[in-house]
Tab-separated table of C-alpha atoms and ligand atoms in Angstrom:
chain	number	residue	atom	x	y	z
A	1	MET	CA	-60.036	-13.011	9.665
A	2	ILE	CA	-59.773	-9.246	9.440
A	3	LEU	CA	-56.087	-9.428	10.257
A	4	GLU	CA	-55.607	-11.958	7.520
A	5	PHE	CA	-57.410	-9.758	5.005
A	6	SER	CA	-55.385	-6.734	5.836
A	7	ARG	CA	-52.212	-8.779	5.599
A	8	ILE	CA	-53.147	-9.911	2.124
A	9	LYS	CA	-54.056	-6.399	1.140
A	10	LEU	CA	-50.834	-4.973	2.520
A	11	SER	CA	-48.674	-7.495	0.724
A	12	GLU	CA	-49.842	-6.275	-2.645
A	13	LYS	CA	-46.950	-4.495	-4.322
A	14	MET	CA	-46.982	-0.952	-5.684
A	15	GLU	CA	-46.735	0.033	-9.281
A	16	ARG	CA	-43.287	1.339	-10.217
A	17	ILE	CA	-44.588	4.759	-11.263
A	18	ASN	CA	-46.293	5.231	-7.900
A	19	ALA	CA	-43.193	4.140	-6.008
A	20	ILE	CA	-41.101	6.617	-8.025
A	21	LYS	CA	-43.670	9.366	-7.446
A	22	THR	CA	-43.852	8.753	-3.695
A	23	ILE	CA	-40.072	9.000	-3.336
A	24	ALA	CA	-39.685	11.898	-5.788
A	25	ASN	CA	-42.190	13.899	-3.765
A	26	GLN	CA	-40.169	13.398	-0.578
A	27	ILE	CA	-36.880	14.608	-2.002
A	28	ASP	CA	-35.847	18.098	-2.854
A	29	ASP	CA	-32.198	19.028	-3.170
A	30	GLU	CA	-30.818	15.573	-3.917
A	31	LEU	CA	-29.358	14.753	-7.322
A	32	VAL	CA	-31.079	11.872	-9.099
A	33	VAL	CA	-29.668	9.438	-11.660
A	34	CYS	CA	-32.485	7.463	-13.258
A	35	ASN	CA	-32.258	4.177	-15.109
A	36	ILE	CA	-32.800	3.662	-18.855
A	37	GLY	CA	-36.234	2.947	-20.287
A	38	PHE	CA	-39.562	3.288	-18.574
A	39	PRO	CA	-38.217	4.286	-15.119
A	40	SER	CA	-36.805	7.534	-16.595
A	41	ARG	CA	-39.951	8.152	-18.610
A	42	GLU	CA	-42.114	7.619	-15.525
A	43	LEU	CA	-39.974	9.914	-13.368
A	44	TYR	CA	-40.022	12.582	-16.086
A	45	GLN	CA	-43.817	12.305	-16.208
A	46	VAL	CA	-44.451	12.518	-12.437
A	47	LYS	CA	-41.773	15.140	-11.659
A	48	ASP	CA	-39.134	16.836	-13.772
A	49	SER	CA	-36.260	18.805	-12.263
A	50	PRO	CA	-32.796	20.078	-13.237
A	51	ASN	CA	-31.615	17.733	-10.461
A	52	HIS	CA	-32.488	14.738	-12.646
A	53	PHE	CA	-30.186	12.902	-15.010
A	54	TYR	CA	-32.229	10.658	-17.304
A	55	MET	CA	-30.360	7.741	-18.851
A	56	LEU	CA	-31.290	6.999	-22.449
A	57	GLY	CA	-28.773	4.191	-22.987
A	58	SER	CA	-25.902	2.346	-21.278
A	59	MET	CA	-27.973	-0.254	-19.426
A	60	GLY	CA	-26.292	-1.226	-16.155
A	61	MET	CA	-24.433	2.054	-15.642
A	62	ALA	CA	-26.867	3.874	-13.321
A	63	SER	CA	-25.197	2.831	-10.068
A	64	SER	CA	-21.748	3.580	-11.519
A	65	ILE	CA	-22.716	7.049	-12.751
A	66	GLY	CA	-24.195	7.683	-9.295
A	67	LEU	CA	-21.005	6.509	-7.598
A	68	GLY	CA	-18.783	8.778	-9.686
A	69	LEU	CA	-21.079	11.708	-9.046
A	70	ALA	CA	-21.182	11.043	-5.303
A	71	ILE	CA	-17.388	10.896	-5.086
A	72	ALA	CA	-16.888	14.012	-7.210
A	73	GLN	CA	-19.137	16.408	-5.301
A	74	ALA	CA	-20.822	16.778	-1.922
A	75	ARG	CA	-24.535	16.810	-2.686
A	76	LYS	CA	-26.570	13.715	-1.953
A	77	VAL	CA	-27.093	11.394	-4.920
A	78	ILE	CA	-30.062	9.067	-5.324
A	79	VAL	CA	-29.920	6.409	-8.018
A	80	PHE	CA	-33.082	4.776	-9.317
A	81	ASP	CA	-31.771	1.501	-10.678
A	82	GLY	CA	-33.500	-1.679	-11.865
A	83	ASP	CA	-33.060	-5.346	-10.945
A	84	GLY	CA	-32.044	-6.356	-14.486
A	85	SER	CA	-29.598	-3.476	-14.712
A	86	VAL	CA	-28.003	-4.205	-11.346
A	87	LEU	CA	-27.557	-7.823	-12.427
A	88	MET	CA	-25.764	-6.609	-15.575
A	89	ASN	CA	-23.210	-4.673	-13.457
A	90	LEU	CA	-23.133	-6.555	-10.167
A	91	GLY	CA	-19.467	-5.672	-9.606
A	92	SER	CA	-20.645	-2.099	-9.073
A	93	LEU	CA	-22.027	-3.065	-5.647
A	94	VAL	CA	-18.565	-4.256	-4.631
A	95	THR	CA	-16.944	-1.021	-5.809
A	96	ILE	CA	-19.576	1.132	-4.088
A	97	TYR	CA	-19.083	-0.785	-0.833
A	98	ASN	CA	-15.326	-0.269	-1.010
A	99	GLN	CA	-15.458	3.396	-2.001
A	100	ALA	CA	-18.163	3.954	0.638
A	101	PRO	CA	-19.518	7.388	-0.344
A	102	GLU	CA	-21.628	8.740	2.506
A	103	ASN	CA	-23.805	10.706	0.093
A	104	LEU	CA	-25.013	7.830	-2.094
A	105	ILE	CA	-28.427	6.147	-1.938
A	106	LEU	CA	-28.933	3.259	-4.341
A	107	VAL	CA	-32.603	2.460	-4.849
A	108	VAL	CA	-33.094	-0.789	-6.743
A	109	ILE	CA	-36.593	-0.880	-8.170
A	110	ASP	CA	-37.141	-4.619	-8.360
A	111	ASN	CA	-40.027	-5.901	-10.484
A	112	GLU	CA	-38.261	-9.244	-11.008
A	113	CYS	CA	-38.215	-8.572	-14.735
A	114	TYR	CA	-36.823	-6.576	-17.635
A	115	GLY	CA	-39.850	-4.327	-17.532
A	116	SER	CA	-38.906	-1.939	-20.303
A	117	THR	CA	-38.535	-4.705	-22.886
A	118	GLY	CA	-41.758	-6.589	-22.166
A	119	SER	CA	-41.372	-7.963	-18.634
A	120	GLN	CA	-39.219	-11.003	-19.330
A	121	CYS	CA	-38.150	-12.588	-15.977
A	122	THR	CA	-34.830	-11.747	-14.344
A	123	TYR	CA	-33.099	-13.927	-11.763
A	124	ALA	CA	-34.157	-11.416	-9.087
A	125	SER	CA	-37.145	-13.680	-8.417
A	126	THR	CA	-34.858	-16.389	-7.050
A	127	VAL	CA	-31.922	-14.322	-5.775
A	128	ASP	CA	-32.688	-11.642	-3.187
A	129	LEU	CA	-30.754	-8.531	-4.252
A	130	GLY	CA	-31.078	-7.047	-0.759
A	131	GLU	CA	-29.318	-10.102	0.667
A	132	VAL	CA	-26.649	-9.785	-1.996
A	133	ALA	CA	-26.015	-6.190	-0.879
A	134	GLN	CA	-25.920	-7.244	2.775
A	135	SER	CA	-23.495	-10.054	2.077
A	136	ILE	CA	-21.186	-7.598	0.302
A	137	GLY	CA	-21.212	-5.489	3.451
A	138	PHE	CA	-23.716	-2.645	2.948
A	139	LYS	CA	-24.572	-1.516	6.479
A	140	ASN	CA	-27.641	0.555	5.846
A	141	ASN	CA	-30.227	-1.525	4.021
A	142	PHE	CA	-33.905	-0.751	3.613
A	143	LYS	CA	-36.651	-2.807	2.068
A	144	PHE	CA	-40.062	-1.634	0.897
A	145	SER	CA	-42.227	-4.390	-0.447
A	146	GLU	CA	-45.809	-3.554	0.356
A	147	SER	CA	-48.192	-1.027	-1.040
A	148	GLY	CA	-49.041	2.044	0.970
A	149	GLU	CA	-46.858	4.981	1.808
A	150	ILE	CA	-43.118	4.665	1.469
A	151	ASN	CA	-41.604	6.742	4.257
A	152	PHE	CA	-38.296	7.832	2.721
A	153	GLN	CA	-37.264	10.078	5.641
A	154	PRO	CA	-35.254	7.400	7.513
A	155	VAL	CA	-33.398	6.633	4.281
A	156	LEU	CA	-32.526	10.313	3.822
A	157	GLU	CA	-31.276	10.501	7.401
A	158	ALA	CA	-29.106	7.365	7.300
A	159	GLU	CA	-25.438	7.414	6.373
A	160	GLY	CA	-24.488	6.159	2.938
A	161	PRO	CA	-23.804	4.131	1.026
A	162	ILE	CA	-27.380	2.986	1.440
A	163	PHE	CA	-29.048	0.112	-0.378
A	164	VAL	CA	-32.811	0.384	-0.810
A	165	HIS	CA	-34.616	-2.669	-2.101
A	166	LEU	CA	-37.954	-1.600	-3.528
A	167	LYS	CA	-40.220	-4.430	-4.623
A	168	VAL	CA	-42.807	-3.350	-7.203
A	169	LYS	CA	-45.291	-4.915	-9.610
A	170	ALA	CA	-44.265	-5.698	-13.172
A	171	GLY	CA	-45.613	-3.433	-15.885
A	172	ASN	CA	-45.012	0.031	-17.286
A	173	ALA	CA	-47.192	3.129	-17.081
A	174	ASP	CA	-48.546	4.608	-20.290
A	175	VAL	CA	-46.156	7.562	-20.467
A	176	PRO	CA	-44.582	9.319	-23.453
A	177	ILE	CA	-40.886	9.353	-24.293
A	178	ILE	CA	-38.725	12.143	-22.876
A	179	ASP	CA	-38.859	15.151	-25.169
A	180	MET	CA	-35.428	16.496	-24.237
A	181	THR	CA	-32.256	15.867	-26.252
A	182	PRO	CA	-29.350	14.101	-24.518
A	183	GLU	CA	-27.425	17.380	-24.621
A	184	GLU	CA	-30.269	19.261	-22.967
A	185	ILE	CA	-30.462	16.634	-20.234
A	186	ILE	CA	-26.768	16.700	-19.383
A	187	SER	CA	-26.157	20.421	-19.763
A	188	ARG	CA	-29.117	21.328	-17.530
A	189	PHE	CA	-27.937	18.777	-14.960
A	190	MET	CA	-24.328	19.981	-14.967
A	191	LYS	CA	-25.373	23.626	-14.761
A	192	GLU	CA	-27.498	22.818	-11.716
A	193	ILE	CA	-24.584	21.017	-10.034
A	194	LYS	CA	-22.150	23.823	-10.791
A	195	GLU	CA	-24.424	26.626	-9.627
A	196	LYS	CA	-25.285	25.033	-6.311
A	197	GLU	CA	-21.917	23.530	-5.548
A	198	ILE	CA	-21.370	22.833	-1.838
A	199	LYS	CA	-17.774	23.432	-0.898
B	1	MET	CA	12.903	10.205	-20.387
B	2	ASP	CA	11.194	7.257	-18.685
B	3	SER	CA	8.005	6.077	-20.404
B	4	THR	CA	5.905	5.801	-17.241
B	5	GLN	CA	7.152	9.173	-15.997
B	6	ALA	CA	6.174	10.779	-19.312
B	7	VAL	CA	2.615	9.459	-19.165
B	8	TYR	CA	2.222	10.505	-15.531
B	9	GLN	CA	3.600	13.985	-16.172
B	10	ALA	CA	1.312	14.447	-19.177
B	11	LEU	CA	-1.753	13.435	-17.154
B	12	LYS	CA	-0.772	15.986	-14.501
B	13	GLU	CA	-0.119	18.751	-17.008
B	14	ALA	CA	-3.415	18.025	-18.729
B	15	GLY	CA	-5.159	18.543	-15.374
B	16	ILE	CA	-6.566	15.025	-15.025
B	17	ASN	CA	-7.778	14.613	-11.432
B	18	PHE	CA	-10.031	11.545	-11.543
B	19	ILE	CA	-8.803	8.144	-12.677
B	20	VAL	CA	-10.522	4.766	-12.885
B	21	SER	CA	-8.428	1.713	-13.613
B	22	ILE	CA	-8.017	-1.979	-14.252
B	23	PRO	CA	-4.377	-3.087	-14.269
B	24	CYS	CA	-2.141	-4.233	-17.097
B	25	VAL	CA	1.398	-5.343	-16.226
B	26	ASN	CA	2.723	-2.468	-18.360
B	27	LEU	CA	0.743	0.037	-16.283
B	28	SER	CA	1.836	-1.181	-12.858
B	29	LYS	CA	4.335	1.596	-12.126
B	30	LEU	CA	1.948	4.252	-13.412
B	31	LEU	CA	-0.883	2.890	-11.249
B	32	GLU	CA	1.343	3.111	-8.163
B	33	MET	CA	2.171	6.744	-8.933
B	34	VAL	CA	-1.489	7.594	-9.466
B	35	GLU	CA	-2.494	5.835	-6.242
B	36	CYS	CA	0.112	7.827	-4.273
B	37	ASP	CA	-0.936	11.178	-5.760
B	38	SER	CA	-3.191	12.944	-3.264
B	39	LYS	CA	-4.458	15.336	-5.959
B	40	ILE	CA	-5.854	12.494	-8.076
B	41	THR	CA	-8.921	10.525	-7.010
B	42	HIS	CA	-8.191	6.944	-8.036
B	43	VAL	CA	-10.987	4.390	-8.205
B	44	PRO	CA	-10.000	0.812	-9.031
B	45	VAL	CA	-12.989	-0.870	-10.687
B	46	THR	CA	-14.210	-4.412	-11.365
B	47	ARG	CA	-14.749	-3.997	-15.116
B	48	GLU	CA	-13.763	-1.261	-17.562
B	49	GLU	CA	-17.362	-0.601	-18.586
B	50	GLU	CA	-18.171	0.149	-14.953
B	51	GLY	CA	-15.135	2.436	-14.852
B	52	PHE	CA	-16.535	4.435	-17.770
B	53	GLY	CA	-19.827	4.801	-15.900
B	54	ILE	CA	-18.069	6.070	-12.768
B	55	ALA	CA	-15.890	8.462	-14.765
B	56	ALA	CA	-18.960	9.886	-16.551
B	57	GLY	CA	-20.608	10.608	-13.185
B	58	ALA	CA	-17.394	12.211	-11.938
B	59	TYR	CA	-17.256	14.409	-15.044
B	60	MET	CA	-20.812	15.606	-14.392
B	61	GLY	CA	-19.663	16.400	-10.861
B	62	GLY	CA	-16.860	18.626	-12.185
B	63	MET	CA	-13.848	16.323	-12.481
B	64	LYS	CA	-11.459	15.730	-15.399
B	65	PRO	CA	-11.499	11.972	-15.937
B	66	ALA	CA	-9.185	9.367	-17.432
B	67	ILE	CA	-9.240	5.577	-17.577
B	68	LEU	CA	-6.088	3.456	-17.408
B	69	MET	CA	-6.626	0.018	-18.898
B	70	GLN	CA	-5.426	-2.702	-21.216
B	71	ASN	CA	-6.793	-2.481	-24.766
B	72	SER	CA	-8.896	-5.573	-23.986
B	73	GLY	CA	-10.908	-3.306	-21.697
B	74	LEU	CA	-11.995	-1.339	-24.743
B	75	GLY	CA	-13.761	-4.494	-25.870
B	76	ASN	CA	-15.610	-4.586	-22.540
B	77	SER	CA	-16.804	-1.015	-23.007
B	78	VAL	CA	-18.130	-0.513	-26.533
B	79	ASN	CA	-21.758	0.064	-25.560
B	80	VAL	CA	-21.048	2.541	-22.765
B	81	LEU	CA	-18.815	4.530	-25.124
B	82	ALA	CA	-21.555	4.738	-27.746
B	83	SER	CA	-24.734	5.049	-25.693
B	84	LEU	CA	-23.425	7.167	-22.804
B	85	TYR	CA	-20.288	9.036	-23.926
B	86	GLN	CA	-21.165	9.734	-27.552
B	87	LEU	CA	-24.837	10.281	-26.851
B	88	TYR	CA	-24.272	12.933	-24.150
B	89	LYS	CA	-20.899	14.199	-25.502
B	90	ILE	CA	-18.847	13.293	-22.428
B	91	PRO	CA	-15.041	13.624	-22.530
B	92	ILE	CA	-12.534	11.105	-21.168
B	93	LEU	CA	-8.902	10.297	-21.783
B	94	MET	CA	-8.444	6.568	-22.468
B	95	VAL	CA	-4.864	5.539	-21.763
B	96	MET	CA	-4.430	1.995	-23.026
B	97	SER	CA	-1.614	-0.464	-22.815
B	98	HIS	CA	-1.904	-1.878	-26.331
B	99	ARG	CA	-1.107	-5.577	-26.125
B	100	GLY	CA	-0.982	-7.922	-29.071
B	101	THR	CA	1.390	-5.542	-30.855
B	102	GLU	CA	5.031	-6.036	-31.933
B	103	GLY	CA	6.915	-8.101	-29.357
B	104	GLU	CA	3.831	-9.761	-27.847
B	105	PHE	CA	4.613	-13.091	-26.203
B	106	MET	CA	1.004	-14.149	-25.481
B	107	SER	CA	-0.944	-15.343	-28.492
B	108	ALA	CA	-4.211	-14.710	-26.622
B	109	GLN	CA	-3.597	-10.961	-26.856
B	110	ILE	CA	-3.315	-10.874	-30.635
B	111	PRO	CA	-6.967	-10.900	-31.833
B	112	MET	CA	-8.074	-7.996	-29.595
B	113	GLY	CA	-4.752	-6.260	-30.237
B	114	ASN	CA	-5.445	-6.331	-33.976
B	115	ALA	CA	-9.063	-5.255	-33.558
B	116	THR	CA	-8.341	-2.334	-31.214
B	117	PRO	CA	-7.602	0.467	-33.728
B	118	ARG	CA	-10.578	-0.567	-35.856
B	119	VAL	CA	-12.906	-0.696	-32.851
B	120	LEU	CA	-11.931	2.906	-32.130
B	121	GLU	CA	-12.344	3.833	-35.798
B	122	SER	CA	-15.775	2.216	-36.056
B	123	LEU	CA	-16.861	4.270	-33.046
B	124	GLU	CA	-15.302	7.298	-34.770
B	125	LEU	CA	-13.156	7.975	-31.714
B	126	PRO	CA	-9.861	9.781	-32.285
B	127	TYR	CA	-6.659	8.224	-30.941
B	128	PHE	CA	-2.938	8.822	-30.752
B	129	LYS	CA	-0.163	6.221	-30.963
B	130	PRO	CA	2.918	7.880	-29.467
B	131	SER	CA	6.048	5.794	-30.030
B	132	THR	CA	8.357	7.580	-27.575
B	133	PRO	CA	7.985	9.184	-24.125
B	134	GLU	CA	8.601	12.635	-25.645
B	135	LYS	CA	5.749	12.132	-28.100
B	136	ALA	CA	3.509	10.749	-25.362
B	137	LEU	CA	4.029	13.880	-23.282
B	138	LYS	CA	2.840	16.006	-26.208
B	139	ASP	CA	0.082	13.724	-27.512
B	140	ILE	CA	-1.600	13.102	-24.153
B	141	LYS	CA	-1.984	16.813	-23.466
B	142	LYS	CA	-3.296	17.389	-26.988
B	143	ALA	CA	-5.673	14.413	-26.616
B	144	TRP	CA	-7.249	15.834	-23.476
B	145	GLU	CA	-7.666	19.238	-25.151
B	146	ILE	CA	-9.576	17.607	-28.014
B	147	SER	CA	-11.577	15.430	-25.644
B	148	GLU	CA	-12.677	18.287	-23.409
B	149	SER	CA	-13.383	20.799	-26.161
B	150	LYS	CA	-15.311	18.382	-28.408
B	151	GLY	CA	-16.894	16.206	-25.716
B	152	VAL	CA	-15.440	13.031	-27.153
B	153	PRO	CA	-13.450	10.145	-25.655
B	154	VAL	CA	-9.881	10.135	-27.020
B	155	GLY	CA	-7.568	7.111	-26.987
B	156	ILE	CA	-3.853	6.867	-26.325
B	157	LEU	CA	-2.486	3.548	-27.564
B	158	LEU	CA	0.800	2.613	-25.905
B	159	GLU	CA	2.233	-0.367	-27.759
B	160	ILE	CA	4.583	-2.916	-26.224
B	161	THR	CA	7.663	-1.244	-27.764
B	162	PHE	CA	6.700	2.072	-26.108
B	163	TRP	CA	7.518	0.690	-22.651
C	1	TPP	C1	-26.752	-3.583	-23.139
C	1	TPP	C2	-28.235	-3.587	-23.324
C	1	TPP	N1	-28.916	-4.749	-23.318
C	1	TPP	C3	-30.238	-4.746	-23.434
C	1	TPP	C4	-30.937	-3.573	-23.588
C	1	TPP	C5	-32.453	-3.565	-23.727
C	1	TPP	N2	-33.061	-3.112	-22.471
C	1	TPP	C6	-33.423	-1.814	-22.258
C	1	TPP	S1	-34.132	-1.554	-20.770
C	1	TPP	C7	-33.993	-3.182	-20.377
C	1	TPP	C8	-34.572	-3.717	-19.107
C	1	TPP	C9	-33.972	-3.154	-17.877
C	1	TPP	O1	-34.489	-3.896	-16.809
C	1	TPP	P1	-34.480	-3.344	-15.337
C	1	TPP	O2	-33.166	-2.757	-15.032
C	1	TPP	O3	-34.956	-4.418	-14.419
C	1	TPP	O4	-35.497	-2.126	-15.390
C	1	TPP	P2	-37.104	-2.139	-15.533
C	1	TPP	O5	-37.378	-1.740	-16.942
C	1	TPP	O6	-37.603	-3.508	-15.204
C	1	TPP	O7	-37.570	-1.128	-14.544
C	1	TPP	C10	-33.368	-3.911	-21.400
C	1	TPP	C11	-33.122	-5.371	-21.362
C	1	TPP	C12	-30.187	-2.381	-23.607
C	1	TPP	N3	-30.758	-1.169	-23.738
C	1	TPP	N4	-28.851	-2.418	-23.473
C	2	MG	MG1	-36.793	-4.702	-13.615
């Protein structure tokens, strides 16, 4: 009985903002590309850093921006992507697999819906995006689907490209919009990259 | 001067060192040269829009990016050009084989061929239409200068008669 209870309790998913916060608090020097809409607003609310690039448009491009960044420079890149956005640019997984950047971690925050536009369902409820990544050939795959602490250390220690499937609850936190201009976001980010360039 | 050689030389002189691509038959020789160049990182992509995303990331990482594509790829990329490139003022050189122009043998290419200059104009993106290799050599270098200094994508339309 007790076991059953704890199983039920454990299988409850996290809220996206808490998942983002838990991971953001475990990373330090990594560059972060964050998806359009509420994910960027939530990250900005829980932790802001010059290491963050917040997307304000171009749905679907998070994993591609992350790939280009990972190829161009040596620092580790973490992408916070969404299930709907990955589905819009599924070819990106094939390109990432083929280019195989060791310094790229793709975290797909999967709430099985287009959360930022009112939680309309995506096909991620019937198609397992982690299995899609595996079938493409991704060797290092992680899945977090239950509430409780996400231990991100093994992900940070694995060799990229890494696919992280992060199952979360639908719904957005009550957070304000990002009060930085696009130019402020990109120039701060590029300055940070340039100043701390690893040769 | 050979047309492909002119475009390649201009890309080199402009300092382009990161290229994403989707083939067009008119670009095949150029793509081979780019692939063999150890000083250029070449990333073949699955869709032009994706290529623009990758090139934007590479630019933030310090590279000088270009995309090699057919003009039809511009149609696949309108939103990324507006809501990533224009929004954040990101430069890129867009070298396009412009199909559906004089001498086109495939009727399917004509509608997008006709729309191409006006798609660029509606996005308020500058473009050059060099008609000879000599002009291409000059225009491509100028285009990258404008792109980098203004933070704007600049097009190079290479019509069928150019090749
Ligand atoms: C090309 C395009 N189509 C649609 C939208 C509207 N839109 C903005 S965010 C979003 C949902 C993204 O869903 P997902 O990637 O799953 O992220 P979530 O908000 O669920 O975390 C949509 C549909 C858009 N901005 N651009
Ligand atoms: Mg979603």
